[in-house]
Structures are given as structure tokens and as C-alpha cells.
């Protein structure tokens, strides 16, 4: 049995432990939902206040240049780049993940139409994050493509000659299962298809080597492991070999080669800048910058490789503790045990009660989240726990498992107050 | 001659004067650029700080429901509605103006394809704001439509039988000229076309009666006269008769009928909510709410009608003062003299020196902006001055004209430091 003292020893030996001080964690909370909304960095409040009071309040319109607002999408993109295996100048922080997916999928379909007109299929995973599927459905319908959905394990064997684009989320939002980005990209290219990777649950959580894998397009989220705050702008990356070749249809002035010439005809900027569209929400952008900086703060301590080591140690520990302490309570591990296939979360399923268990844990200060299964029962209800190596400690994992055991043993999760449903994100 | 004392009397008699106290205006600045970026409301800093520190920092993921983040696009839309002649439930605050224009134009083109397949033209104005033209170019190209551009005065006479959609900006960003929204809408409908209005320079500045005019679609900006802060989210309105009938292609999960069921198939929400796409930047959203509230604060004092009266008095005064004091200096009035055709700004042209004049004024604390003319000289360089009745006083107008006179008389605008160009917004 793993003891509390074992966990304290792991914390004491954790080379990343000091990074927790970068965050304003609430007292009495064990936060295992950083895969949904990252914790507030300590630097953010002051940075946002400065932008509101000084840059906007005093600098007014002059701050577009004077405070560098106009450059934020590219500057933040440059800071995200090393976290995803990209180079400066290849990434922009902008808009939402859904919108960026629309842009890159549209560009990929233009590519297919130009160079492989026989390929009319976008291949994705049946339980991809829904918004990805919705965006692809709309775009495929408008462009005369077919969205073909298969099980995650069947992606590579489904690479038929009619596939134009493989569009996947790297780490599944429900299960925490991770695709082999490099292997799928290689297989897709071998089959003549392009790849689009949604890094929503990857950027800042697991090492990603987009250029190393030779991937084509990627998008990702600013408010999960990048700690950018609620609804922080997302990001888009396009491999330089494609960046200048295709336009995306959200062709607004921020993506123009010379936006302040105010010419009536669109002339796309070179490179990734053409994936910008309209004016960006600056208050949310500066908060995103503080969030990215918390991940970059790990660079001198080993960077994404060190974060990954700790992430796996945290999820290994949680799995072990749950199996040691909650056996016989009907929990099943959904997240892959194999390291190479696991993101930075642990998901458990239970045939009933998952919602109440999550609510009972939240009442105890252990914040995870619930994801409903499919109505036909094909997919079970899920208890989802995200582990953020920047701020989650091993002792917290011990207490989280301990609370879970208590909630299950005492039947606490059956209480009515834990079973009134409302919308969750 | 209008005297300083005349202007002070106008201020003393101004029924809206108290509204200025809602804003944190910098000392020593006469800000005539609220048509580009509105001034910081006093309430905003504290509201944003609370969202960062309490709602995000303490409430974390629970604030999506607990602090009402998830409802912000609709709640803010309901607050914008009375400012544009719409009803609650018809407007959403979300994304950027460019992106919202893409959504509504796409829906309008679906409408045309379904009901008037012979109509393949989007009619717009040659000097519409460029991003509107860029978005329309891309969408027309992808959908097989033609974007036809005419002079503003020729719009109604260009309503031929092949026009599907008339897409116009209500108040021109350069000239300040205002279309007759009701008359153009009626003429367009009479000719069998739909209308899309960009209210970027209208919402919060001039009365707009979308429903009264029977308009079809509208978009607008949150960071100009709505004082929402740099890059504040924009808004979209769709007439209820169209709202449920067409989908827009940015079909992300926030526009789904039941986003938290996480079903793989898109089912659009009823009404305007289907014009939402992805997660919204909450820090910028709460700042927008404070901005809208400054305009709503005028409601007990006469609302948009009272704001309009003061706006016209301000622009009338500025025109009169410039003509009295700056005659013989080569300035020409670009903005229409006729009230019914004037927005809330005054634009002056000059064959040379406009850039230096604007910079010299900025150095004196009078902030307007410069808009370059066309390279072929067909459109002149412009000095643009926005008048925001919420916070601009008549005495300020006097001083602005006085500074302009001094800059012109002394040749100050010729100084090299006022003629180094950089990007402006």
C-alpha cells in the first residue's frame, strides 16, 4: 500500500515543486480540473490590471502600438511554439479552437481540391471532441466532402485512398487516451492524406513535436494546460510548407498583408499571419501570456520532458491509489495504462452514480468533473481527473484518492444534493 | 464667432453631462477617437479584477455556472438589443465583427440559394470597411457569388434582379457618412434582396431601429461606442423570421442546442444562439458588459435619442469652429453636413499634411486619427475626429478646434517628428 508519507517524499523529491508558487490556488481545494480550466497564475491579476488601467485607461488608442497589443497574436504564438515542437513565426494565438479548426480544415480541403481531387473524405474519430466534429460536418457539407468517423483504434487501418484529411484530437477529452502523433502522421502521409491535430489536451501537458512528426496543421486551447484564463484565445499552427500556399476563408483584416493600407482587396499576409481574422480580445490575450509563461517557467527545470515525467508519476500514483483503496466499488479505469497512450488525466467509469460521486468530491474540495456517457449506454458515464504537473502535488493525489474512498464507502454520493443536474463545462 | 463661453454654456445646459463621471479619462487629453477605441469606464477595472481574482482564482471551473460566464454572450446581447432596436433574445455578443459578418453573410447566402437561386450578387459599397469586403470576397468565391461594389450613393439604383444580399456599413468608417438604414432596407426588400448592416460605427452612437426597419441581419463592434475595451467581443443580430431557418458554418459547440450532451451530431440551438461557436474570452466579455452599461446609463436621461441630439450638437459645433477658425488652411469637410446623413464623427481632408496634423494634435493631447487616402489619389487623406456624447464636452470641442488652428497657423505639423509613419489602428 502506498502511504501518505510515500507521497510526501515524492513531493520533497519533485524537481518541479517550486512551480506551484506561480499559482494562486484557493485554500482547501485539490484542483484536478486543469484540463478544463487552468488555475490562475499569480502574475495575471496585476498584468490584466495594468492593461486595463494604464494601457487602455491612459494609453488609449496609442496602446495598439505603444503597448504592443497589435503584435500579441504573433508574440504569444512565438511563446507557444517551443511547447508544441514548432518554430517562432509559425504559430498565432487567436480566436477559439473551433474557429481555428475551421480555418485550418478549410485550408486543408483547398489543398485536397487542388492536388488530390479524388479524395473527398475527412477521417476522424467517433468520440472526438464534439465541436471538432460539428465544425467538420458544416465544412464538409459546404464543400462536398464526407466526414467519416471511426473508432480511435481504427484510424490507421481506415486510411483508404479517398481520405483527404485525418483530423484528430491528440489526447481524447473523455478518456485521456493519446494518439501516437508521429505514427499516425506518417501513416496518413504514406496514404496520401494530410493531418490536422487538435492539441487542446496536449499543449502544456504532454510533449508534442509537430515539426518532428512532419504534421500539417494543428490547433489548440489557451485555457486548459496553458492557464490562460476562462475562454482564453486559442492557437493555430500550419507547417511552413503549407502556410503560404492556401488561404482560409475567415479572411479578415488582421490576416491581410498590409491591414492599415485599408485596400479593398484581400491580399493574405505571408505565413501563419494569414490565419488571423479580426481584432483580438486584448484583456484575455494578456492573461494568456501570463499563463503561457507558467509553462515556460519549467524550461530551465527540464521543460516539457520534466513535466511529462511528473504527469505520468501523478497519474500512475492516482491509478495505484484508486486500485488499492477503492477496489470493489465498481470503478473501472478508462484511461490507458500504457504510458505512451496516456495523456495527463485519469478517467474512471461506473455504471451508475458517477455524477453524484463527482459532486460529493467537489463538496469536499476535490474538483474533478463528470462527463455523461451516451444515451444508448454504449459509452459509460465518466469521472474525469486532470493532473497538472505545474501545480498538482503528490500529497494532493493521496488525499484525492482518500476522499474518493470515503465518498464511495459511506454512500455519500447518493445524497439528493449531489444529484441535481445542471450544465457543466 | 462661437466663443469659449458659448461652449461652457452648452456644457452647463447638457442633460447628459453627468455621464462623463462614468469614465476614467486621462488628465490633459481631449479624446476624439472613441469611434476607434472607447474610453475606459470607471467600473471596469474592479469588475475585471473581481472576475480574475474571485471568479477565476477562487471559483475556478465552477464559475462557468456560478458566476454566469456561460450566459454572458446572451446576457450581453440582451443589453445591446435596446440600443439597436432589437428585442432580448435576438442578439449575441461574441467573436469579432469580421467573424460575425462571415456567419450572417453565410446564412444570407444559404437563404438566397434556397429561395432565389438566380440571385448571385452581393452588393456593397466600394469604400466599405475593408474587412467586410475581404470576408465577402472569400465567401462569395467559395459559394459561387459575385461581390459587386458601387459608390455609396449608387446603392439603391444598383438593386438589380441578380442581387441576393445588400451588405453595408451603416456609418462609413472614413467619411462618417450614414446610410438611411430604413430606406435602403425597404428598397432592397422591394428589389427582392436581403440586407446585412454592419453597425460598428452606429451601436451606441446613433439610433438604430433594426426591427422597425425590417432589416434581416446585423453585426457590430464592442470596442468603439460601446466602450468594451481593446478587442472587446462583437455582436450579431438576426431577425427572428430568419433565425431558426438557416445554419451558419462556424457550427461550434456553443451554438449547439445542448452543448453539454456532447453528442457527435450538430443540432443548432433555436434562435440567435446558433450564431455562437466556441468558448468566449470571459475577461474581455465582462469588460464589455461594463462598457454597454455606460450607454444604458443614458436611458433614464433620454437614451439614444438624447445621445443623438448631443452628438449632432457636438459635430455641428466642431464643423462651425473649424470653418470659423481654420478657413484658408486647405481643410475640406468630408462628413455630410446634413444631419440625417451624418454619423458621430467629423472627417476633414487635406491634399497634404493630414498625417502630420494629426500627430501634432496628438502631441498636444487632442487625439483623433489619420486615415490614408487611396494610392491613386481618388480618395484623399483624412483627419478623423470621433465625438462620443457620453464623455465628450462642448468646451473640449472648442479647445480641439483651437489646437487645430494653432497647429495649422504655426506650421507645427511640418515638423519631422510628426511625419514618421507607423501602423495605426
PDB file of N, CA, C and O in Angstrom, chain A residues 371-414:
ATOM      1  N   UNK A 371     -18.395  13.549 -17.037  1.00  0.00           N
ATOM      2  CA  UNK A 371     -18.768  13.581 -18.440  1.00  0.00           C
ATOM      3  C   UNK A 371     -19.766  12.462 -18.680  1.00  0.00           C
ATOM      4  O   UNK A 371     -19.473  11.289 -18.415  1.00  0.00           O
ATOM      5  N   UNK A 372     -20.940  12.853 -19.149  1.00  0.00           N
ATOM      6  CA  UNK A 372     -22.013  11.877 -19.343  1.00  0.00           C
ATOM      7  C   UNK A 372     -21.671  10.901 -20.459  1.00  0.00           C
ATOM      8  O   UNK A 372     -21.044  11.273 -21.455  1.00  0.00           O
ATOM      9  N   UNK A 373     -22.098   9.658 -20.272  1.00  0.00           N
ATOM     10  CA  UNK A 373     -21.970   8.668 -21.323  1.00  0.00           C
ATOM     11  C   UNK A 373     -23.039   8.869 -22.380  1.00  0.00           C
ATOM     12  O   UNK A 373     -23.867   9.770 -22.286  1.00  0.00           O
ATOM     13  N   UNK A 374     -23.010   8.013 -23.402  1.00  0.00           N
ATOM     14  CA  UNK A 374     -24.008   8.152 -24.456  1.00  0.00           C
ATOM     15  C   UNK A 374     -25.355   7.631 -23.954  1.00  0.00           C
ATOM     16  O   UNK A 374     -25.425   6.779 -23.069  1.00  0.00           O
ATOM     17  N   UNK A 375     -26.435   8.175 -24.528  1.00  0.00           N
ATOM     18  CA  UNK A 375     -27.778   7.821 -24.085  1.00  0.00           C
ATOM     19  C   UNK A 375     -28.045   6.329 -24.270  1.00  0.00           C
ATOM     20  O   UNK A 375     -28.790   5.725 -23.491  1.00  0.00           O
ATOM     21  N   UNK A 376     -27.409   5.719 -25.281  1.00  0.00           N
ATOM     22  CA  UNK A 376     -27.656   4.290 -25.533  1.00  0.00           C
ATOM     23  C   UNK A 376     -26.813   3.388 -24.640  1.00  0.00           C
ATOM     24  O   UNK A 376     -26.871   2.158 -24.762  1.00  0.00           O
ATOM     25  N   UNK A 377     -26.019   3.989 -23.747  1.00  0.00           N
ATOM     26  CA  UNK A 377     -25.204   3.194 -22.850  1.00  0.00           C
ATOM     27  C   UNK A 377     -23.922   2.646 -23.473  1.00  0.00           C
ATOM     28  O   UNK A 377     -23.124   1.999 -22.802  1.00  0.00           O
ATOM     29  N   UNK A 378     -23.718   2.921 -24.746  1.00  0.00           N
ATOM     30  CA  UNK A 378     -22.509   2.442 -25.425  1.00  0.00           C
ATOM     31  C   UNK A 378     -21.240   3.016 -24.827  1.00  0.00           C
ATOM     32  O   UNK A 378     -20.202   2.367 -24.791  1.00  0.00           O
ATOM     33  N   UNK A 379     -21.332   4.262 -24.359  1.00  0.00           N
ATOM     34  CA  UNK A 379     -20.212   4.903 -23.675  1.00  0.00           C
ATOM     35  C   UNK A 379     -20.656   5.170 -22.247  1.00  0.00           C
ATOM     36  O   UNK A 379     -21.737   5.707 -22.033  1.00  0.00           O
ATOM     37  N   UNK A 380     -19.844   4.799 -21.274  1.00  0.00           N
ATOM     38  CA  UNK A 380     -20.278   4.954 -19.877  1.00  0.00           C
ATOM     39  C   UNK A 380     -20.103   6.380 -19.367  1.00  0.00           C
ATOM     40  O   UNK A 380     -19.366   7.170 -19.948  1.00  0.00           O
ATOM     41  N   UNK A 381     -20.783   6.684 -18.262  1.00  0.00           N
ATOM     42  CA  UNK A 381     -20.532   7.937 -17.543  1.00  0.00           C
ATOM     43  C   UNK A 381     -19.103   7.918 -17.008  1.00  0.00           C
ATOM     44  O   UNK A 381     -18.568   6.872 -16.630  1.00  0.00           O
ATOM     45  N   UNK A 382     -18.521   9.093 -16.929  1.00  0.00           N
ATOM     46  CA  UNK A 382     -17.091   9.190 -16.614  1.00  0.00           C
ATOM     47  C   UNK A 382     -16.841  10.152 -15.463  1.00  0.00           C
ATOM     48  O   UNK A 382     -17.456  11.224 -15.397  1.00  0.00           O
ATOM     49  N   UNK A 383     -15.939   9.759 -14.564  1.00  0.00           N
ATOM     50  CA  UNK A 383     -15.341  10.675 -13.590  1.00  0.00           C
ATOM     51  C   UNK A 383     -13.974  11.051 -14.139  1.00  0.00           C
ATOM     52  O   UNK A 383     -13.138  10.170 -14.379  1.00  0.00           O
ATOM     53  N   UNK A 384     -13.753  12.330 -14.324  1.00  0.00           N
ATOM     54  CA  UNK A 384     -12.545  12.768 -15.005  1.00  0.00           C
ATOM     55  C   UNK A 384     -11.669  13.589 -14.065  1.00  0.00           C
ATOM     56  O   UNK A 384     -12.155  14.531 -13.428  1.00  0.00           O
ATOM     57  N   UNK A 385     -10.412  13.220 -13.968  1.00  0.00           N
ATOM     58  CA  UNK A 385      -9.463  13.911 -13.082  1.00  0.00           C
ATOM     59  C   UNK A 385      -8.231  14.319 -13.884  1.00  0.00           C
ATOM     60  O   UNK A 385      -7.508  13.454 -14.392  1.00  0.00           O
ATOM     61  N   UNK A 386      -8.020  15.637 -13.978  1.00  0.00           N
ATOM     62  CA  UNK A 386      -6.854  16.138 -14.702  1.00  0.00           C
ATOM     63  C   UNK A 386      -5.706  16.404 -13.740  1.00  0.00           C
ATOM     64  O   UNK A 386      -5.906  16.879 -12.622  1.00  0.00           O
ATOM     65  N   UNK A 387      -4.502  16.096 -14.173  1.00  0.00           N
ATOM     66  CA  UNK A 387      -3.314  16.284 -13.316  1.00  0.00           C
ATOM     67  C   UNK A 387      -2.368  17.238 -14.018  1.00  0.00           C
ATOM     68  O   UNK A 387      -1.877  16.962 -15.107  1.00  0.00           O
ATOM     69  N   UNK A 388      -2.145  18.363 -13.376  1.00  0.00           N
ATOM     70  CA  UNK A 388      -1.331  19.416 -13.969  1.00  0.00           C
ATOM     71  C   UNK A 388      -0.011  19.462 -13.211  1.00  0.00           C
ATOM     72  O   UNK A 388       0.028  19.959 -12.089  1.00  0.00           O
ATOM     73  N   UNK A 389       1.059  18.963 -13.815  1.00  0.00           N
ATOM     74  CA  UNK A 389       2.314  18.853 -13.062  1.00  0.00           C
ATOM     75  C   UNK A 389       2.863  20.188 -12.586  1.00  0.00           C
ATOM     76  O   UNK A 389       3.679  20.219 -11.666  1.00  0.00           O
ATOM     77  N   UNK A 390       2.411  21.289 -13.180  1.00  0.00           N
ATOM     78  CA  UNK A 390       2.896  22.592 -12.722  1.00  0.00           C
ATOM     79  C   UNK A 390       2.455  22.890 -11.298  1.00  0.00           C
ATOM     80  O   UNK A 390       3.165  23.559 -10.559  1.00  0.00           O
ATOM     81  N   UNK A 391       1.267  22.451 -10.929  1.00  0.00           N
ATOM     82  CA  UNK A 391       0.773  22.862  -9.607  1.00  0.00           C
ATOM     83  C   UNK A 391       0.173  21.731  -8.773  1.00  0.00           C
ATOM     84  O   UNK A 391      -0.240  21.964  -7.648  1.00  0.00           O
ATOM     85  N   UNK A 392       0.071  20.539  -9.321  1.00  0.00           N
ATOM     86  CA  UNK A 392      -0.502  19.453  -8.535  1.00  0.00           C
ATOM     87  C   UNK A 392       0.614  18.671  -7.836  1.00  0.00           C
ATOM     88  O   UNK A 392       1.609  18.308  -8.464  1.00  0.00           O
ATOM     89  N   UNK A 393       0.425  18.428  -6.529  1.00  0.00           N
ATOM     90  CA  UNK A 393       1.426  17.691  -5.762  1.00  0.00           C
ATOM     91  C   UNK A 393       0.983  16.253  -5.490  1.00  0.00           C
ATOM     92  O   UNK A 393      -0.203  15.917  -5.582  1.00  0.00           O
ATOM     93  N   UNK A 394       1.949  15.428  -5.129  1.00  0.00           N
ATOM     94  CA  UNK A 394       1.662  14.003  -4.888  1.00  0.00           C
ATOM     95  C   UNK A 394       0.804  13.805  -3.629  1.00  0.00           C
ATOM     96  O   UNK A 394      -0.050  12.929  -3.603  1.00  0.00           O
ATOM     97  N   UNK A 395       1.056  14.620  -2.608  1.00  0.00           N
ATOM     98  CA  UNK A 395       0.220  14.515  -1.419  1.00  0.00           C
ATOM     99  C   UNK A 395      -1.247  14.816  -1.751  1.00  0.00           C
ATOM    100  O   UNK A 395      -2.160  14.176  -1.210  1.00  0.00           O
ATOM    101  N   UNK A 396      -1.476  15.763  -2.651  1.00  0.00           N
ATOM    102  CA  UNK A 396      -2.845  16.062  -3.069  1.00  0.00           C
ATOM    103  C   UNK A 396      -3.486  14.843  -3.729  1.00  0.00           C
ATOM    104  O   UNK A 396      -4.681  14.596  -3.558  1.00  0.00           O
ATOM    105  N   UNK A 397      -2.697  14.127  -4.488  1.00  0.00           N
ATOM    106  CA  UNK A 397      -3.232  12.934  -5.148  1.00  0.00           C
ATOM    107  C   UNK A 397      -3.667  11.917  -4.096  1.00  0.00           C
ATOM    108  O   UNK A 397      -4.722  11.285  -4.203  1.00  0.00           O
ATOM    109  N   UNK A 398      -2.852  11.778  -3.065  1.00  0.00           N
ATOM    110  CA  UNK A 398      -3.201  10.852  -1.977  1.00  0.00           C
ATOM    111  C   UNK A 398      -4.536  11.251  -1.349  1.00  0.00           C
ATOM    112  O   UNK A 398      -5.437  10.434  -1.173  1.00  0.00           O
ATOM    113  N   UNK A 399      -4.668  12.544  -1.041  1.00  0.00           N
ATOM    114  CA  UNK A 399      -5.911  12.998  -0.409  1.00  0.00           C
ATOM    115  C   UNK A 399      -7.101  12.854  -1.350  1.00  0.00           C
ATOM    116  O   UNK A 399      -8.211  12.531  -0.910  1.00  0.00           O
ATOM    117  N   UNK A 400      -6.896  13.091  -2.630  1.00  0.00           N
ATOM    118  CA  UNK A 400      -7.995  12.946  -3.588  1.00  0.00           C
ATOM    119  C   UNK A 400      -8.507  11.503  -3.584  1.00  0.00           C
ATOM    120  O   UNK A 400      -9.721  11.259  -3.526  1.00  0.00           O
ATOM    121  N   UNK A 401      -7.567  10.563  -3.617  1.00  0.00           N
ATOM    122  CA  UNK A 401      -7.979   9.149  -3.595  1.00  0.00           C
ATOM    123  C   UNK A 401      -8.639   8.801  -2.266  1.00  0.00           C
ATOM    124  O   UNK A 401      -9.612   8.029  -2.215  1.00  0.00           O
ATOM    125  N   UNK A 402      -8.127   9.389  -1.204  1.00  0.00           N
ATOM    126  CA  UNK A 402      -8.706   9.151   0.121  1.00  0.00           C
ATOM    127  C   UNK A 402     -10.150   9.659   0.176  1.00  0.00           C
ATOM    128  O   UNK A 402     -11.048   8.964   0.674  1.00  0.00           O
ATOM    129  N   UNK A 403     -10.373  10.853  -0.334  1.00  0.00           N
ATOM    130  CA  UNK A 403     -11.743  11.389  -0.384  1.00  0.00           C
ATOM    131  C   UNK A 403     -12.642  10.502  -1.241  1.00  0.00           C
ATOM    132  O   UNK A 403     -13.799  10.249  -0.892  1.00  0.00           O
ATOM    133  N   UNK A 404     -12.115  10.065  -2.365  1.00  0.00           N
ATOM    134  CA  UNK A 404     -12.914   9.208  -3.248  1.00  0.00           C
ATOM    135  C   UNK A 404     -13.343   7.941  -2.508  1.00  0.00           C
ATOM    136  O   UNK A 404     -14.510   7.525  -2.567  1.00  0.00           O
ATOM    137  N   UNK A 405     -12.395   7.354  -1.782  1.00  0.00           N
ATOM    138  CA  UNK A 405     -12.722   6.164  -0.988  1.00  0.00           C
ATOM    139  C   UNK A 405     -13.833   6.459   0.022  1.00  0.00           C
ATOM    140  O   UNK A 405     -14.794   5.701   0.150  1.00  0.00           O
ATOM    141  N   UNK A 406     -13.719   7.589   0.716  1.00  0.00           N
ATOM    142  CA  UNK A 406     -14.727   7.930   1.731  1.00  0.00           C
ATOM    143  C   UNK A 406     -16.105   8.162   1.108  1.00  0.00           C
ATOM    144  O   UNK A 406     -17.128   7.762   1.661  1.00  0.00           O
ATOM    145  N   UNK A 407     -16.113   8.847  -0.041  1.00  0.00           N
ATOM    146  CA  UNK A 407     -17.387   9.120  -0.724  1.00  0.00           C
ATOM    147  C   UNK A 407     -18.068   7.812  -1.123  1.00  0.00           C
ATOM    148  O   UNK A 407     -19.287   7.665  -0.997  1.00  0.00           O
ATOM    149  N   UNK A 408     -17.248   6.861  -1.577  1.00  0.00           N
ATOM    150  CA  UNK A 408     -17.804   5.580  -2.028  1.00  0.00           C
ATOM    151  C   UNK A 408     -18.245   4.720  -0.848  1.00  0.00           C
ATOM    152  O   UNK A 408     -19.344   4.151  -0.846  1.00  0.00           O
ATOM    153  N   UNK A 409     -17.390   4.636   0.177  1.00  0.00           N
ATOM    154  CA  UNK A 409     -17.690   3.760   1.314  1.00  0.00           C
ATOM    155  C   UNK A 409     -18.917   4.201   2.088  1.00  0.00           C
ATOM    156  O   UNK A 409     -19.727   3.396   2.509  1.00  0.00           O
ATOM    157  N   UNK A 410     -19.045   5.499   2.288  1.00  0.00           N
ATOM    158  CA  UNK A 410     -20.154   5.985   3.103  1.00  0.00           C
ATOM    159  C   UNK A 410     -21.455   6.154   2.338  1.00  0.00           C
ATOM    160  O   UNK A 410     -22.456   6.522   2.929  1.00  0.00           O
ATOM    161  N   UNK A 411     -21.416   5.961   1.021  1.00  0.00           N
ATOM    162  CA  UNK A 411     -22.622   6.174   0.227  1.00  0.00           C
ATOM    163  C   UNK A 411     -23.010   7.644   0.112  1.00  0.00           C
ATOM    164  O   UNK A 411     -24.131   7.984  -0.285  1.00  0.00           O
ATOM    165  N   UNK A 412     -22.053   8.475   0.475  1.00  0.00           N
ATOM    166  CA  UNK A 412     -22.287   9.922   0.459  1.00  0.00           C
ATOM    167  C   UNK A 412     -22.790  10.424  -0.907  1.00  0.00           C
ATOM    168  O   UNK A 412     -23.579  11.369  -0.977  1.00  0.00           O
ATOM    169  N   UNK A 413     -22.335   9.782  -1.951  1.00  0.00           N
ATOM    170  CA  UNK A 413     -22.653  10.211  -3.310  1.00  0.00           C
ATOM    171  C   UNK A 413     -24.136  10.035  -3.650  1.00  0.00           C
ATOM    172  O   UNK A 413     -24.611  10.558  -4.645  1.00  0.00           O
ATOM    173  N   UNK A 414     -24.870   9.292  -2.792  1.00  0.00           N
ATOM    174  CA  UNK A 414     -26.292   9.097  -3.085  1.00  0.00           C
ATOM    175  C   UNK A 414     -27.160  10.263  -2.618  1.00  0.00           C
ATOM    176  O   UNK A 414     -28.337  10.323  -2.927  1.00  0.00           O
TER     177      UNK A 414
END
